[in-house]
Short mmCIF file of C-alpha atoms and ligand atoms in Angstrom, two decimals:
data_model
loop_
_atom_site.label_atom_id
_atom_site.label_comp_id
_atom_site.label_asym_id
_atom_site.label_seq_id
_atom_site.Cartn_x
_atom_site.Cartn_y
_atom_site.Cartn_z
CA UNK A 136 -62.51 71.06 86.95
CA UNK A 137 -59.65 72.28 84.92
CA UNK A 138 -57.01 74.90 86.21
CA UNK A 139 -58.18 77.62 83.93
CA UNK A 140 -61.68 76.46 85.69
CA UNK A 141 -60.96 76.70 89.09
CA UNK A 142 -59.18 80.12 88.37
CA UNK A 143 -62.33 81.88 87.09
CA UNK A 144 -64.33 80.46 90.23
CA UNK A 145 -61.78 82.02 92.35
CA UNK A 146 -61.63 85.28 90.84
CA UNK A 147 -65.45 85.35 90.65
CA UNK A 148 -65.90 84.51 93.97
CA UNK A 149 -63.25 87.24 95.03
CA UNK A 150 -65.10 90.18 92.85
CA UNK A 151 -68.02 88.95 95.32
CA UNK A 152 -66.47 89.23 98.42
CA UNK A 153 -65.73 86.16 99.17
CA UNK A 154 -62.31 86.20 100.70
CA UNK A 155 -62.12 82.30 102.25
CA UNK A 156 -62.94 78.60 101.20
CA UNK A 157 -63.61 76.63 104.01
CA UNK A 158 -62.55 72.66 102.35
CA UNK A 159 -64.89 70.25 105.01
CA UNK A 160 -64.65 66.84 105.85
CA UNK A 161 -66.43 64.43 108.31
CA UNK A 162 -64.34 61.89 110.61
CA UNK A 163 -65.14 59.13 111.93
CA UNK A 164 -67.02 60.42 114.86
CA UNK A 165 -69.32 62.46 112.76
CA UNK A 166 -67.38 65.52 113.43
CA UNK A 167 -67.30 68.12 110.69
CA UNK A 168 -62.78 68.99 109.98
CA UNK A 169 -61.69 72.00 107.94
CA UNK A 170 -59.33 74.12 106.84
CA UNK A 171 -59.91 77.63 106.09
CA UNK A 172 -57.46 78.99 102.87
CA UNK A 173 -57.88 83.10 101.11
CA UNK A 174 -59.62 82.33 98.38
CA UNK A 175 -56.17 83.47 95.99
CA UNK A 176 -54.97 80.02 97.59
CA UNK A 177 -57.73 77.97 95.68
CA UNK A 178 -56.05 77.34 92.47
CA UNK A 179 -53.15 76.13 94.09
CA UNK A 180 -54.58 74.16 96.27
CA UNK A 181 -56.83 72.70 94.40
CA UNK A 182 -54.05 71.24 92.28
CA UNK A 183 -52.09 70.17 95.32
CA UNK A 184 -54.25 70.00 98.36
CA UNK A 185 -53.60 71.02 101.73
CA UNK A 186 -51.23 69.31 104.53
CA UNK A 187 -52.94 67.79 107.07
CA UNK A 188 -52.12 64.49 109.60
CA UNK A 189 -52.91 61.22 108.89
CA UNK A 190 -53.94 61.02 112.29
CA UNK A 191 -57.56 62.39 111.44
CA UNK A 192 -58.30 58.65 111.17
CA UNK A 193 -57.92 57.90 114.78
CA UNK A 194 -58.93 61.44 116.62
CA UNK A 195 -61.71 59.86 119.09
CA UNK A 196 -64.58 62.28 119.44
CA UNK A 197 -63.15 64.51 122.22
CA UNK A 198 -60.07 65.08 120.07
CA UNK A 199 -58.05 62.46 121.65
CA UNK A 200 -55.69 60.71 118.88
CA UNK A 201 -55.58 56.96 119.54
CA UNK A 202 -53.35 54.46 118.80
CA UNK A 203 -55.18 51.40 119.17
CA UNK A 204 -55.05 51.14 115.40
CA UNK A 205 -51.25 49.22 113.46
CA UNK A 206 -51.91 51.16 110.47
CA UNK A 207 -52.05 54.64 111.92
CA UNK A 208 -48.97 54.14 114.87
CA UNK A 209 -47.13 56.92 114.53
CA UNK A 210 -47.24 61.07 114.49
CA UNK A 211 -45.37 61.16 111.50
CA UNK A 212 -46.53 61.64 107.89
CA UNK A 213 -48.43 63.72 106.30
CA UNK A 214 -51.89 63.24 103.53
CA UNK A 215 -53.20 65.95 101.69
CA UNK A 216 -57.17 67.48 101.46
CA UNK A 217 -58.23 68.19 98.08
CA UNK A 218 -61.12 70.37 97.46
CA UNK A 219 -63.83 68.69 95.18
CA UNK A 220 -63.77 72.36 93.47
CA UNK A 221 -67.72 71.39 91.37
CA UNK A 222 -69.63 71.08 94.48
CA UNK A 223 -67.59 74.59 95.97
CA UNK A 224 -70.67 76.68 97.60
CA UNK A 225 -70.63 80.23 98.27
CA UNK A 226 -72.22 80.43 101.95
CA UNK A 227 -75.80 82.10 101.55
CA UNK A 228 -75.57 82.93 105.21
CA UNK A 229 -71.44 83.65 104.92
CA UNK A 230 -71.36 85.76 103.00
CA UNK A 231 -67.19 85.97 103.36
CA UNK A 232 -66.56 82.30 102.63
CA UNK A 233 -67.53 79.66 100.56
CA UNK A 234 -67.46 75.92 101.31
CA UNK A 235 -66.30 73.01 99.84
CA UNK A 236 -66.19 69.16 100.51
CA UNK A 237 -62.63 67.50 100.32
CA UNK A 238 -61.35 64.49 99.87
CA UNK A 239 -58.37 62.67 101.35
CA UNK A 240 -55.48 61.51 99.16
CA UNK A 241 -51.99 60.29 100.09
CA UNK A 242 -48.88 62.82 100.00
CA UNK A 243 -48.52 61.16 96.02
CA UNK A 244 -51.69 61.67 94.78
CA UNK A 245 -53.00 57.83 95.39
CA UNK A 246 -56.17 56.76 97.00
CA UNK A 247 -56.21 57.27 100.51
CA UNK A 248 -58.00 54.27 102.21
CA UNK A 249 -59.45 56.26 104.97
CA UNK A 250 -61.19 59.14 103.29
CA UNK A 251 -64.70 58.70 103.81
CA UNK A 252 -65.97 60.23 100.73
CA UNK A 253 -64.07 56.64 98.71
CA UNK A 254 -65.92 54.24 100.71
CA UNK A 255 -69.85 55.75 99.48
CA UNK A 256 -68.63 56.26 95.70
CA UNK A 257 -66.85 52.68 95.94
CA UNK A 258 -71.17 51.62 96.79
CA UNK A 259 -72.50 53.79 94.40
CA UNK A 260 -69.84 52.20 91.57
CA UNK A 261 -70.89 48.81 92.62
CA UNK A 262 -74.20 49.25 92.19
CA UNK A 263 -74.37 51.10 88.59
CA UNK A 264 -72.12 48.12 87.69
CA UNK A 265 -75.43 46.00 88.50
CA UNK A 266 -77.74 48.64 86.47
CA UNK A 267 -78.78 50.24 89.53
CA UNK A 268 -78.89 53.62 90.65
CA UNK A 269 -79.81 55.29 94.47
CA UNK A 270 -81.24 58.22 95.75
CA UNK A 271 -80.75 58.86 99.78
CA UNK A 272 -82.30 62.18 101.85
CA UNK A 273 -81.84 62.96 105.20
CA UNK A 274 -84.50 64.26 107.85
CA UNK A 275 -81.98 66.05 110.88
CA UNK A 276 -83.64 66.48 114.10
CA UNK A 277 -81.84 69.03 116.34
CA UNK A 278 -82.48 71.41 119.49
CA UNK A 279 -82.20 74.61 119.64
CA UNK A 280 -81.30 75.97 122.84
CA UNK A 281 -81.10 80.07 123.61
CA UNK A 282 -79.90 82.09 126.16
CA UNK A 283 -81.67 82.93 129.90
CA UNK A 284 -81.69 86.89 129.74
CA UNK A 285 -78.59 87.58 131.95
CA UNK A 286 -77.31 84.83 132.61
CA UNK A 287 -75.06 81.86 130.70
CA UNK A 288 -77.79 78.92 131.20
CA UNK A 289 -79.05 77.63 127.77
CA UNK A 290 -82.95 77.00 127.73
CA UNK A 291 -85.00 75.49 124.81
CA UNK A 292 -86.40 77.91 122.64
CA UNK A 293 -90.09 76.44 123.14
CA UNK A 294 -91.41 74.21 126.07
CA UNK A 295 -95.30 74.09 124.00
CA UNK A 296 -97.27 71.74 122.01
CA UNK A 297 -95.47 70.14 119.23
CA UNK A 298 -95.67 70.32 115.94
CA UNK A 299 -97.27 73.43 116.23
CA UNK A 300 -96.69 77.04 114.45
CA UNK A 301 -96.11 78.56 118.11
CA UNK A 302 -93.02 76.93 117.49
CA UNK A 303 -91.90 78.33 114.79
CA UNK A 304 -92.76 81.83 115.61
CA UNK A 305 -90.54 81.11 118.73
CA UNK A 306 -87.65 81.32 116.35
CA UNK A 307 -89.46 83.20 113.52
CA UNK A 308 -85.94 85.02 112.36
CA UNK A 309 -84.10 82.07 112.28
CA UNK A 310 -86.54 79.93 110.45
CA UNK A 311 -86.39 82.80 107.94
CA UNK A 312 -83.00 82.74 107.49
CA UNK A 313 -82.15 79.17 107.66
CA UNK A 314 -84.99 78.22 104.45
CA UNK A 315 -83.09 81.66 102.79
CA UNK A 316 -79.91 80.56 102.97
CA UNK A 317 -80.59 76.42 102.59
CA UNK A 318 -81.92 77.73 99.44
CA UNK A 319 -79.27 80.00 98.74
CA UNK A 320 -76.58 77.04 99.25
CA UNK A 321 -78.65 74.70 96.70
CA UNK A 322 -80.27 72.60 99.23
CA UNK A 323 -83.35 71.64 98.66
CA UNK A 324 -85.81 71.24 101.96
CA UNK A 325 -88.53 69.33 102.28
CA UNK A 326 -89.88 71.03 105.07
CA UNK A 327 -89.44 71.95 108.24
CA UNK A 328 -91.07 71.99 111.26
CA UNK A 329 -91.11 71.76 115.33
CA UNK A 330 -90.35 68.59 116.80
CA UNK A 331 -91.29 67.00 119.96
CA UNK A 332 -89.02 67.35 122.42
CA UNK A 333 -88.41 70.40 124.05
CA UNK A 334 -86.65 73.07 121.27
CA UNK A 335 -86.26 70.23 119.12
CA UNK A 336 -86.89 71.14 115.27
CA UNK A 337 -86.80 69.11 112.19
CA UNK A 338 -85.44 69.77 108.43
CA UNK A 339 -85.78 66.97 106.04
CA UNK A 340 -83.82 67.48 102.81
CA UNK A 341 -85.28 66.15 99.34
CA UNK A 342 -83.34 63.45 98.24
CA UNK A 343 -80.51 63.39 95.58
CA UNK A 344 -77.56 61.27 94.47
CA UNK A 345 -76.02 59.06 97.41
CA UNK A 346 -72.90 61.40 97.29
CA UNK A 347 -74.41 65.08 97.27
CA UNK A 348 -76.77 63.76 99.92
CA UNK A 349 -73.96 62.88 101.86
CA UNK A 350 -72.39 66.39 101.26
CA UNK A 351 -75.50 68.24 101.32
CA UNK A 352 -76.48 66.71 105.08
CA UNK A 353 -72.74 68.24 106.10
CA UNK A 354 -73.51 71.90 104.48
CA UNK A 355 -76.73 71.58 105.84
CA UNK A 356 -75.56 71.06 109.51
CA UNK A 357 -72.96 74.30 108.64
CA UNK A 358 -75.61 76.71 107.69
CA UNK A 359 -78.03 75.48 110.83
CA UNK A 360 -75.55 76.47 112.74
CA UNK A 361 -74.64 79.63 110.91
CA UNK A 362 -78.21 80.85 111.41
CA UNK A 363 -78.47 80.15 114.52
CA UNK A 364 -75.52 81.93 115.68
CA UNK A 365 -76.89 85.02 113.76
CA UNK A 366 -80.31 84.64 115.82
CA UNK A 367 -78.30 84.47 119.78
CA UNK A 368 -79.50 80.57 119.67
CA UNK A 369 -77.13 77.55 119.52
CA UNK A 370 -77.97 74.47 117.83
CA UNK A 371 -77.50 70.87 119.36
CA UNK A 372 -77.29 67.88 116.72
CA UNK A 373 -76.11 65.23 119.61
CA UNK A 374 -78.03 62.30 119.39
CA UNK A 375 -79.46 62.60 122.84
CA UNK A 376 -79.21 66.13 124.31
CA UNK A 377 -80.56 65.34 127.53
CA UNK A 378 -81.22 62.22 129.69
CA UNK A 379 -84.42 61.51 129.72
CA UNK A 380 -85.55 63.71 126.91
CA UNK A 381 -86.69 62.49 123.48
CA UNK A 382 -83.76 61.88 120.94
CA UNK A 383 -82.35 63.53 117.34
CA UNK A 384 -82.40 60.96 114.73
CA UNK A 385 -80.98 61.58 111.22
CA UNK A 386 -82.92 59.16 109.65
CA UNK A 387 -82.04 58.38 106.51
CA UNK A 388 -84.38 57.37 103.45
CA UNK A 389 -82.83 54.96 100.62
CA UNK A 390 -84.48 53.95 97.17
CA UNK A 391 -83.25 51.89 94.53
CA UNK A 392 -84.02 52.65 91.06
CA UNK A 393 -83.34 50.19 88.14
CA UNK A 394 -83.53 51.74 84.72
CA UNK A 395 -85.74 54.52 85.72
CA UNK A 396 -87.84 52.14 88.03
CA UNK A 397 -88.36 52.35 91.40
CA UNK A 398 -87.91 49.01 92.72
CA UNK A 399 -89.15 49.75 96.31
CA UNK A 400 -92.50 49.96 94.30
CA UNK A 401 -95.09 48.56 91.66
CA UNK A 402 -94.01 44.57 93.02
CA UNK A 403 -96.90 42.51 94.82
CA UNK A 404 -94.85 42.10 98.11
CA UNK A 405 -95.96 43.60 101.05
CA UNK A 406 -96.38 46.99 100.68
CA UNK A 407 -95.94 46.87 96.99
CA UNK A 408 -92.46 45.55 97.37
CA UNK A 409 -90.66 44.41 94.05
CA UNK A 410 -88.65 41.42 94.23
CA UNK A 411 -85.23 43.59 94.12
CA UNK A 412 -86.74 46.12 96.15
CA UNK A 413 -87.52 42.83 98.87
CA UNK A 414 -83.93 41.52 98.79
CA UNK A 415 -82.55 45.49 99.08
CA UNK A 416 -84.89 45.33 102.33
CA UNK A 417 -84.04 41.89 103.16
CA UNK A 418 -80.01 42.80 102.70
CA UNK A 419 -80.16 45.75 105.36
CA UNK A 420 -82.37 43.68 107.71
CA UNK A 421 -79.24 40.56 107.50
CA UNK A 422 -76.51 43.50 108.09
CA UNK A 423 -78.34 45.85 110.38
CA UNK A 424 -76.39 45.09 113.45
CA UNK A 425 -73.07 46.22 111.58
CA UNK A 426 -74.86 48.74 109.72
CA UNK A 427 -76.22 50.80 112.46
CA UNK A 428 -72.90 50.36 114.21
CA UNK A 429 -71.69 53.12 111.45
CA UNK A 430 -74.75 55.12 110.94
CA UNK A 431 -75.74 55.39 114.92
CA UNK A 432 -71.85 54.46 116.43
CA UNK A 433 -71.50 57.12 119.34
CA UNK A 434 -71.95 57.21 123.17
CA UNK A 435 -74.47 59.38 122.48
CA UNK A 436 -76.61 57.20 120.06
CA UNK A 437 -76.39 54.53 122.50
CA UNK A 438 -78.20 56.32 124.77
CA UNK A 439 -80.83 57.33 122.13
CA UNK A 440 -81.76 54.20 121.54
CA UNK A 441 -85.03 53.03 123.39
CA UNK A 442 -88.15 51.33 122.71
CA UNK A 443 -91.20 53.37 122.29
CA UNK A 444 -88.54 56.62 120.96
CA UNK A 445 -89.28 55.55 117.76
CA UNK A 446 -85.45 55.84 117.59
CA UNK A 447 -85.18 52.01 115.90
CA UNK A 448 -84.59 50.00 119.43
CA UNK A 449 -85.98 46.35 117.72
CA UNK A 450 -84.26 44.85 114.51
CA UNK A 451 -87.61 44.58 112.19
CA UNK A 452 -89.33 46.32 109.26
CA UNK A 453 -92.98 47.46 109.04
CA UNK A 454 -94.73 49.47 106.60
CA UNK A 455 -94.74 52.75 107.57
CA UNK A 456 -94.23 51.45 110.88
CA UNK A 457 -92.43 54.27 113.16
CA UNK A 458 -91.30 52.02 115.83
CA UNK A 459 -89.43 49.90 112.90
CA UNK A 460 -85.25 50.24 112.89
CA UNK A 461 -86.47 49.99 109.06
CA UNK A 462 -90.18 51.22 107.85
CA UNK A 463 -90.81 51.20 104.47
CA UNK A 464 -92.42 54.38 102.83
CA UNK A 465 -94.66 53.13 100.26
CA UNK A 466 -95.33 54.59 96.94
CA UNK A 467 -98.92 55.61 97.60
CA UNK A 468 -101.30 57.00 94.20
CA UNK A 469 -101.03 60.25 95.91
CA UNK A 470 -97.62 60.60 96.07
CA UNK A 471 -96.06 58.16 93.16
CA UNK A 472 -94.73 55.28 92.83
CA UNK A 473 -91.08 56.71 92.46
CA UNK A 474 -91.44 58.07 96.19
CA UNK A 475 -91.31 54.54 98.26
CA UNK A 476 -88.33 55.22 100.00
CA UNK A 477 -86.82 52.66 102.88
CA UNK A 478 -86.17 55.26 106.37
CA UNK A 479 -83.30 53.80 108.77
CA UNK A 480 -84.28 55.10 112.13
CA UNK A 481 -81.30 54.02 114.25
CA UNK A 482 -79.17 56.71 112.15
CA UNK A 483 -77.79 59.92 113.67
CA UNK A 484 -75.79 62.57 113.36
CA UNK A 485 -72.77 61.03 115.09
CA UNK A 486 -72.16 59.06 111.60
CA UNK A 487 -69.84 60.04 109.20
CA UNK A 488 -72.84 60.72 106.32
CA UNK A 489 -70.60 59.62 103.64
CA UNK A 490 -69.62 56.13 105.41
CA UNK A 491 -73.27 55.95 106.93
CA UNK A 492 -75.10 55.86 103.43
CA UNK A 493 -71.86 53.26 102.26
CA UNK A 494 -72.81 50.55 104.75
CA UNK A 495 -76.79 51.06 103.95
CA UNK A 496 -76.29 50.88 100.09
CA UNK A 497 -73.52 47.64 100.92
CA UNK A 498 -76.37 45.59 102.89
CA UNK A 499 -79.03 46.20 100.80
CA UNK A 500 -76.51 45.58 97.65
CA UNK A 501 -75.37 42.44 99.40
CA UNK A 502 -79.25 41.79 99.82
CA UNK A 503 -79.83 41.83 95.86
CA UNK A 504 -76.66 40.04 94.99
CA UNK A 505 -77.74 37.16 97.08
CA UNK A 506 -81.42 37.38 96.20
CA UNK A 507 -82.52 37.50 99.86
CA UNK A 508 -86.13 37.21 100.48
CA UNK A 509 -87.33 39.47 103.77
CA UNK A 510 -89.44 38.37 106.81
CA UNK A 511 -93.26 39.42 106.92
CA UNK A 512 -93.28 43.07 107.99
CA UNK A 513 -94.44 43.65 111.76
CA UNK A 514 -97.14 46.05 112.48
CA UNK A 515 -96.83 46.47 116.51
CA UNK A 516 -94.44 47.35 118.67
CA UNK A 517 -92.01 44.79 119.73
CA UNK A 518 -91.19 46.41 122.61
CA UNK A 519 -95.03 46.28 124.15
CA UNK A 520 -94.19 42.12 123.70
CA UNK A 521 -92.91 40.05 125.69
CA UNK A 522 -89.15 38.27 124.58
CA UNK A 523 -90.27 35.02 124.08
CA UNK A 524 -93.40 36.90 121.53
CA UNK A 525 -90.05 38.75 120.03
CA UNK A 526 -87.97 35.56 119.82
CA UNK A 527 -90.76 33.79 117.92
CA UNK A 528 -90.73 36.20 115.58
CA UNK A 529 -86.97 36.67 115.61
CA UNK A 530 -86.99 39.95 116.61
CA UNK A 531 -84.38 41.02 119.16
CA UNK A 532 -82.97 44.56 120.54
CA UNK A 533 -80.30 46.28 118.22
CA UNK A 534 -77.13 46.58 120.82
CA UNK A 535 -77.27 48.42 123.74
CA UNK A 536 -73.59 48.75 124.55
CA UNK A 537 -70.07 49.55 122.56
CA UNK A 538 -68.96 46.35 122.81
CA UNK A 539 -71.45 44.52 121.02
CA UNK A 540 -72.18 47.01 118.71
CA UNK A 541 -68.43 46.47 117.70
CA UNK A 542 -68.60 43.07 117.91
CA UNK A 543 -71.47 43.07 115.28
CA UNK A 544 -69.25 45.72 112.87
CA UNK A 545 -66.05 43.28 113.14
CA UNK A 546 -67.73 39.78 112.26
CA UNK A 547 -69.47 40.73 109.50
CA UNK A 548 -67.28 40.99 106.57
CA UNK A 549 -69.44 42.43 104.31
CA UNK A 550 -70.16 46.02 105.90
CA UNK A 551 -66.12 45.38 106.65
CA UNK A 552 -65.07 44.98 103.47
CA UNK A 553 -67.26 47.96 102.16
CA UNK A 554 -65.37 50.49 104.93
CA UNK A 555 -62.24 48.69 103.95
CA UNK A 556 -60.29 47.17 106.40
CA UNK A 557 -57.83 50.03 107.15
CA UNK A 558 -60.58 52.13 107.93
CA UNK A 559 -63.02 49.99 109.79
CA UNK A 560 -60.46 48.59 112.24
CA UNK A 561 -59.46 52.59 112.66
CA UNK A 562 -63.10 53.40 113.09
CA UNK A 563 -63.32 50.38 115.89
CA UNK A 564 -60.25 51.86 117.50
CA UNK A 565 -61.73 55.07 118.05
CA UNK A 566 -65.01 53.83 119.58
CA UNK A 567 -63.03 51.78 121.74
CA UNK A 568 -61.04 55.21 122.97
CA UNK A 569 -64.08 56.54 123.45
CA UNK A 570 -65.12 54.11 125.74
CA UNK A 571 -61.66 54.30 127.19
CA UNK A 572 -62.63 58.28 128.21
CA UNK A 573 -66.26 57.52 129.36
CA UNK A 574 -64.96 54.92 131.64
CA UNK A 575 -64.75 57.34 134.69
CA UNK A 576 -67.85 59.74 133.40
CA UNK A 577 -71.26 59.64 134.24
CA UNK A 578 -73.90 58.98 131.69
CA UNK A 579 -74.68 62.63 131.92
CA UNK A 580 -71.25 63.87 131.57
CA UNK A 581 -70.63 61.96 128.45
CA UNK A 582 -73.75 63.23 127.27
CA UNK A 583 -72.93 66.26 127.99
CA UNK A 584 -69.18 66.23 126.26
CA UNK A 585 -71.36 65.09 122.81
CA UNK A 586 -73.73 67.96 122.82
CA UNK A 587 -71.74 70.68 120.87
CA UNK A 588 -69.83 68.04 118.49
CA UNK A 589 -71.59 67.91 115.46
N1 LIG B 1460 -86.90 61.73 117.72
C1 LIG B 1460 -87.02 60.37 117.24
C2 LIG B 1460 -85.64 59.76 117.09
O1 LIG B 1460 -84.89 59.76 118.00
C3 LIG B 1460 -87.78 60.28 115.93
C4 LIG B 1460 -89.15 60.87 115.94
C5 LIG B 1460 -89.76 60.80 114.54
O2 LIG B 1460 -89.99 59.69 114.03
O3 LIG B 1460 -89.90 61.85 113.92
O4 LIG B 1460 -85.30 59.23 116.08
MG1 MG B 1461 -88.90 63.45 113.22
#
């Protein structure tokens, strides 16, 4: 956007009331960062960002700052946040502010190699230079908690059946709201419903360009939350809320389009696969280990992770197979060809989105590039099996602790490579101070510590 640009969006906004811009970005816990300027600041700061640490790299995700990472050693220095001023939203539900995604430069002006937002355009540049093009969508499962009359204690809004419109009229102004001011923001739902876990609720957003899904899943979270607040209710995205209780997943849906072709689709492999469309599959299936260390990477998704959740416990692909860690979504007559769609279950919202959808799009790149051919698709559930069924069929569990969900991010040098090194050893040094602080907690205290992050 040119100067003269930004300048008319800032004095429009100001004629509407608008008296902040709120510039957003994720970290590497999944945590949303801002800073707030008056909206007379945009111009300026626009041109030359604003001042923040270079220490956002290594905050662990209860705000410690590690330094278990060489590149990142010291307090001193200093980046700058530049708002990406053509994706600058006026809140719906904010009416004061307006938000805007920002991206992380050096003090100079340079690339910085740990802003987030790099890593998923550095993917989507990779793959138009193969002639290919992505779309990606979220679905965000979250709880919604309200209130006892009187007292502090936080109760789900609705204990009844789920799926049902009882719970919906439970939180009838909200729901109101929320689809208002999604709309009002330029996101586009897909619907939205009541979960099954107690107060748990689902939005699924249609999906759109890798990068403005990525952005759109962040605005999304801010005007849940918005709306809630306005309704008395508070809104949990933590992969596991309570122990014992059903998880949130933020599964996220990939296709893979070459020109103007859905390759998910059309193909005679199983379920209608194209060859590309197989390898995509097959790539995420060789990488999913490191993968889902970035799209699921907390405490909290650890926990999440079971068999029979239909949180993505097993490393195998069905069609339309909910138990799957990756169940394709054919193209059916009904809905068109261009809808097949590949869901990642093990995905929540403790990933950054923008790295998250970077390390899906690398595998499944890395997939095509090497022409990978995927197993047969499973219809069961692994997890009803016993392990020698699952190791005949080379099926095993994704990891069920930090250290070898690490372990699987840090050998393979593809996903690596795609995070750049800078930022994935930073990203492993915060998960390991993270451990470092849960060392002494219970599982329900650390569960407890994630529930108001994201
Ligand atoms: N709540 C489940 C999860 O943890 C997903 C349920 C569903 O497939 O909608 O991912
Ligand atoms: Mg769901």
């Amino acid at each position: 956007m040119t100067r003269e640009t930004v300048r008319a969006v800032a004095e429009d906004l100001a004629a509407q009331g608008v008296v902040g811009v709120t510039v957003v970005w994720v970290d590497n816990n999944g945590i949303s960062r801002s800073r707030t300027v008056p909206v007379s600041r945009l111009e300026s700061v626009a041109e030359r960002g604003i001042g923040i640490t270079p220490l956002f790299a290594v905050f662990d995700s209860l705000d410690g700052i590690t330094f278990g990472h060489d590149g990142l050693g010291t307090p001193s220095g200093d980046i700058r946040l530049v708002p990406e001023c053509d994706r600058l939203v006026r809140l719906y539900g904010q009416p004061g502010f307006a938000w805007v995604p920002g991206r992380q430069v050096a003090a100079d002006g340079s690339p910085w190699p740990y802003d987030q937002r790099g890593v998923l355009e550095r993917q989507v540049e990779r793959g138009e230079r193969l002639g290919l093009s992505f779309l990606a969508g979220y679905e965000m499962e979250f709880q919604l908690l309200r209130p006892e009359p009187g007292s502090e204690q936080l109760r789900p809004t609705h204990e009844g059946p789920s799926y049902g419109p009882l719970r919906m009229l439970a939180v009838d102004e909200f729901a109101e709201q929320l689809l208002r001011d999604l709309g009002g923001n330029g996101i586009e739902v897909n619907q939205f419903h009541g979960e099954y876990g107690p107060g748990q609720y689902e939005l699924s957003i249609v999906a759109a360009d890798p990068v403005t899904a990525a952005d759109h899943q962040v605005l999304a979270r801010q005007t849940i939350h918005a709306a809630a607040r306005a309704h008395g209710l508070r809104a949990s995205f933590a992969p596991l809320v309570e122990l014992g209780q059903v998880g949130n997943g933020w599964h996220l849906h990939t296709s893979v389009s070459r020109a103007g072709q859905n390759v998910l689709s059309g193909g005679s492999g199983p379920g209608e696969l194209g060859p590309e469309g197989a390898a995509y599959l097959a790539g995420l299936l060789r990488d999913l280990r490191a993968v889902v260390a970035v799209t699921a990477p907390s405490l909290s998704s650890l926990h999440r992770r079971r068999p029979g959740y239909w949180s993505g416990a097993y490393d195998f692909w069905g069609v339309e197979n909910r138990e799957a860690a990756l169940r394709l979504v054919p193209g059916s007559t009904l809905v068109g060809a261009g809808n097949a769609n590949i869901e990642l279950k093990p995905s929540d919202a403790s990933a950054n989105p923008h790295l998250a959808i970077a390390a899906v799009l690398a595998a499944g790149l890395g997939g095509i590039e090497d022409g990978l051919t995927p197993p047969e698709p499973v219809a069961q559930d692994p997890g009803t099996w016993t392990e020698h069924q699952r190791s005949e069929r080379g099926i095993a569990a994704l990891p069920s602790t930090m250290a070898e969900q690490l372990d699987a991010l840090m050998s393979n040098k593809r996903i690596r490579t795609a995070l750049g090194e800078e930022l994935a050893d930073a990203f492993r040094a915060v998960r390991e101070a993270d451990v470092a602080w849960a060392a002494e907690r219970t599982d329900a205290e650390v569960l407890a510590a994630h529930r108001w992050l994201y």
